Structure formats: structure tokens, C-alpha cells
mmCIF file of C-alpha atoms in Angstrom:
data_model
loop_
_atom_site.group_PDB
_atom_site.id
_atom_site.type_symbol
_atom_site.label_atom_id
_atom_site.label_comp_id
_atom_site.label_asym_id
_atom_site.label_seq_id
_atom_site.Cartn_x
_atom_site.Cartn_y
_atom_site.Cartn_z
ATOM 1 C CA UNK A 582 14.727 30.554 73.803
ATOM 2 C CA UNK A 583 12.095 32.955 72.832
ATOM 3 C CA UNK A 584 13.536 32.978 69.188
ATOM 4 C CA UNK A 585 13.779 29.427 68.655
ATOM 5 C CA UNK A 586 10.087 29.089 70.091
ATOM 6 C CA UNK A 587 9.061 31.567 67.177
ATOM 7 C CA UNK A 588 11.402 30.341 64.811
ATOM 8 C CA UNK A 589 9.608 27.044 65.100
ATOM 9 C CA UNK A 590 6.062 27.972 64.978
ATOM 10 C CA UNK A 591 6.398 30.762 62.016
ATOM 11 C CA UNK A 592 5.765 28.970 59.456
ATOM 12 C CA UNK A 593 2.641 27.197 60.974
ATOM 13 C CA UNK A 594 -0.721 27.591 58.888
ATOM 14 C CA UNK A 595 -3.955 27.276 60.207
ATOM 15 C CA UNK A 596 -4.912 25.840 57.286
ATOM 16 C CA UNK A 597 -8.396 23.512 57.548
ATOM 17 C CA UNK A 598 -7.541 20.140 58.924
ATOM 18 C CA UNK A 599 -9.817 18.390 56.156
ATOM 19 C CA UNK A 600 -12.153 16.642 59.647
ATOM 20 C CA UNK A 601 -15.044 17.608 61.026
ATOM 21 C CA UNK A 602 -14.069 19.795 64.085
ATOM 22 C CA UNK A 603 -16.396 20.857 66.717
ATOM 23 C CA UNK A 604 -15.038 24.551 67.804
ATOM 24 C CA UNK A 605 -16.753 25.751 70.518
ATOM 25 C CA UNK A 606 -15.756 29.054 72.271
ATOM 26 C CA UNK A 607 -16.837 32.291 73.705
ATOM 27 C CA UNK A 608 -16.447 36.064 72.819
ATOM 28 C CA UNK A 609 -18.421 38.142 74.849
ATOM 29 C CA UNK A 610 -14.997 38.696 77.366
ATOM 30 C CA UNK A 611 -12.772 41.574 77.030
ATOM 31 C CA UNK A 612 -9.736 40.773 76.622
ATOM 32 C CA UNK A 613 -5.938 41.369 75.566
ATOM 33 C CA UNK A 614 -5.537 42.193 72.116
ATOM 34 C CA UNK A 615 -2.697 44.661 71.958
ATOM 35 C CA UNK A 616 0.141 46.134 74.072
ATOM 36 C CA UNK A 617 1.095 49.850 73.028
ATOM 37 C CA UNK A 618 3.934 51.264 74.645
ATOM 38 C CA UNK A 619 4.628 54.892 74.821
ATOM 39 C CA UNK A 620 7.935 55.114 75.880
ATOM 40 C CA UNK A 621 10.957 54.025 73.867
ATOM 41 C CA UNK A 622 12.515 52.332 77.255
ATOM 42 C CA UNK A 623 10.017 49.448 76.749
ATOM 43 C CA UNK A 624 11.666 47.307 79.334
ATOM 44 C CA UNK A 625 10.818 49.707 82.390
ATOM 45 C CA UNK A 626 7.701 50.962 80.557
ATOM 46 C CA UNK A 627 4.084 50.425 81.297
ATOM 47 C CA UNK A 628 2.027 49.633 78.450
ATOM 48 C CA UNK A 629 -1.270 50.869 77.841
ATOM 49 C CA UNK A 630 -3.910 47.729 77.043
ATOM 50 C CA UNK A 631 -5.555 47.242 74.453
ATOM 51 C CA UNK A 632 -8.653 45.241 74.588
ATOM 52 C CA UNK A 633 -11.518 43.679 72.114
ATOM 53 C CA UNK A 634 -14.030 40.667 72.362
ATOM 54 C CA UNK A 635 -12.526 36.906 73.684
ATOM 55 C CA UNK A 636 -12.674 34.510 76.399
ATOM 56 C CA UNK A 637 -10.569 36.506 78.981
ATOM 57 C CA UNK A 638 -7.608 35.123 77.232
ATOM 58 C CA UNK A 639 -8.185 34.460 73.516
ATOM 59 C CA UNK A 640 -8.762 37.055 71.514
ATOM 60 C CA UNK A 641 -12.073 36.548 68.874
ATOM 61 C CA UNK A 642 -10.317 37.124 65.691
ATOM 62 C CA UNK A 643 -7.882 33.610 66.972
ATOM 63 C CA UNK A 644 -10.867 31.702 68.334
ATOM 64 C CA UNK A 645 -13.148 32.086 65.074
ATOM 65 C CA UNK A 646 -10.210 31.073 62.852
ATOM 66 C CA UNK A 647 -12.348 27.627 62.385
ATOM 67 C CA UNK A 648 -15.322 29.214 61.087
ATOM 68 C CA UNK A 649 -12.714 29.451 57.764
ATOM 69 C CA UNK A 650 -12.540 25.427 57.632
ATOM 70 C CA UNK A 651 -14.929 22.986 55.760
ATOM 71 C CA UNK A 652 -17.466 20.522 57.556
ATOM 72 C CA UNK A 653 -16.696 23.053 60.922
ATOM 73 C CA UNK A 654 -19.433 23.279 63.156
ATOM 74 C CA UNK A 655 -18.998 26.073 65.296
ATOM 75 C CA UNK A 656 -20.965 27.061 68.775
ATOM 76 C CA UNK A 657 -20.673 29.926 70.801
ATOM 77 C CA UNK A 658 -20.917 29.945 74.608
ATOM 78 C CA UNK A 659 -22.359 33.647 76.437
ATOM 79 C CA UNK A 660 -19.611 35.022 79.255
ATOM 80 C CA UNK A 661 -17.925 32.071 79.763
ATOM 81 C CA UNK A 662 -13.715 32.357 80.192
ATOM 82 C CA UNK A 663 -11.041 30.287 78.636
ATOM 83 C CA UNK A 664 -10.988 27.805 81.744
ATOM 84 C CA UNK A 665 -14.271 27.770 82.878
ATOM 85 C CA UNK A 666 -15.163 25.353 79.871
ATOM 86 C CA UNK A 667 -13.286 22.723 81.903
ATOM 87 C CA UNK A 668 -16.268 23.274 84.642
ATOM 88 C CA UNK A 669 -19.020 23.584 82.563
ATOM 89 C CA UNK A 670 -22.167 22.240 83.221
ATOM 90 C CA UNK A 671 -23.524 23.175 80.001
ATOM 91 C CA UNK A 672 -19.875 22.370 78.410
ATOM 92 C CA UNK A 673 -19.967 18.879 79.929
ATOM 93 C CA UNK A 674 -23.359 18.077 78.901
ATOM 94 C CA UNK A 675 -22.453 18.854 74.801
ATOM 95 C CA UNK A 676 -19.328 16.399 75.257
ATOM 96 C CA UNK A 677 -21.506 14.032 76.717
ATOM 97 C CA UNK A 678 -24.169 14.171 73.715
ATOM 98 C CA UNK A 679 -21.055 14.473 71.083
ATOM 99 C CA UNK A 680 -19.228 10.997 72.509
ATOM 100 C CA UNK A 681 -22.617 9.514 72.321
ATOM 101 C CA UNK A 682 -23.643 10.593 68.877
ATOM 102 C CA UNK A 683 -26.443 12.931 69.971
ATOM 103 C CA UNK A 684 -25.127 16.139 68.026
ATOM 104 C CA UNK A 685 -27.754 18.314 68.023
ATOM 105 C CA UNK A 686 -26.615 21.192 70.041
ATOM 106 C CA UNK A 687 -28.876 23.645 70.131
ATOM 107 C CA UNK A 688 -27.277 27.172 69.043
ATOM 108 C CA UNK A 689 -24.603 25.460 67.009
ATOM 109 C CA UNK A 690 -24.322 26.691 63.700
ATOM 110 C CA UNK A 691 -23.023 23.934 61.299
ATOM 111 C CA UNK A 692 -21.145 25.345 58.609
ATOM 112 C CA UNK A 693 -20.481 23.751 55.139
ATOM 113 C CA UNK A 694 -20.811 20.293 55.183
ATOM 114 C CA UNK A 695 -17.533 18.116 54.496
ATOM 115 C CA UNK A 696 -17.745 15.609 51.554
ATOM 116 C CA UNK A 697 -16.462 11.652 52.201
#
């Protein structure tokens, strides 16, 4: 299973989606980066943790991956974990003012703009 799950997604690119794409995130979290194990019995060993700036469970470098992509407009949330976007006031508020065409979030930076 675990091979065909990898199998499938290894050739994926992350390659700009040619829209406009709001990516909003946070990486002021530690969190999981890397697993080192120091024993060559790594299913009965305990790995020492690794950790770097995220949400709590997205590392930075794969949550900044947008900032690479054309017409991205990119805004970063202080301390705030992977889930607790869904309960956002602050979260729910910019959805609200990007559904109704009020964009202007302040703090977002708006990257290269994206050509019709």
C-alpha cells in the first residue's frame, strides 16, 4: 500500500497552477521536519526529532512552496496551527471579505501580478 501511494504521487510537480491562489499559512510553530534514527533496528528504535518553523504540522519550506507561483498572494498568520484556521476568527473574517470581493487583507503580500 505504502508503495503504490508513493508510486502514484512521485511524479507530482508543484508546478504554478497558472490562477490566482490565495495561500495563507503560518510558520512561527515548531514542528516535524526530520526523523534521525540512531540505531540500525529502525523498527524498535526511537528516533530523535528533528524540528524547524511550521504550523505544528507543515513544515515552512512545504507551506511557502506558493510564494514560487505567479499572480500568488501570500499571507502569513502569527502562532496559529494547521487546524486552528478552521476556527479562526481572524481566518473567517478574510474568507468572508475574499467571497465578497473585499481583498484587501491587511499583511498580505501580493506577489507578481498574473497577466489575462
Amino acid at each position: 500500500m505504502k508503495r503504490s501511494v508513493y508510486n502514484a504521487k512521485k511524479d507530482t510537480t508543484l508546478a504554478d497552477p497558472g490562477v490566482t491562489v490565495h495561500c495563507w499559512y503560518s510558520n512561527t510553530i515548531p514542528t516535524d521536519t526530520a526523523y534521525v534514527y540512531h540505531d540500525d533496528d529502525v523498527a524498535n528504535a526511537k528516533p530523535e526529532v528533528l524540528f524547524g518553523p511550521g504550523d505544528g504540522t507543515v513544515p515552512e519550506e512545504s507551506l511557502q512552496i506558493c510564494r514560487g507561483w505567479l499572480g500568488s498572494r501570500v499571507k502569513i498568520y502569527e502562532d496559529m496551527c494547521h487546524t486552528c484556521f478552521l476556527s479562526s476568527a481572524a481566518v473567517v473574517q478574510d474568507v468572508v471579505s475574499l467571497v465578497t470581493g473585499q481583498e484587501n487583507f491587511e499583511g498580505s503580500m501580493a506577489l507578481a501580478e498574473r497577466k489575462p
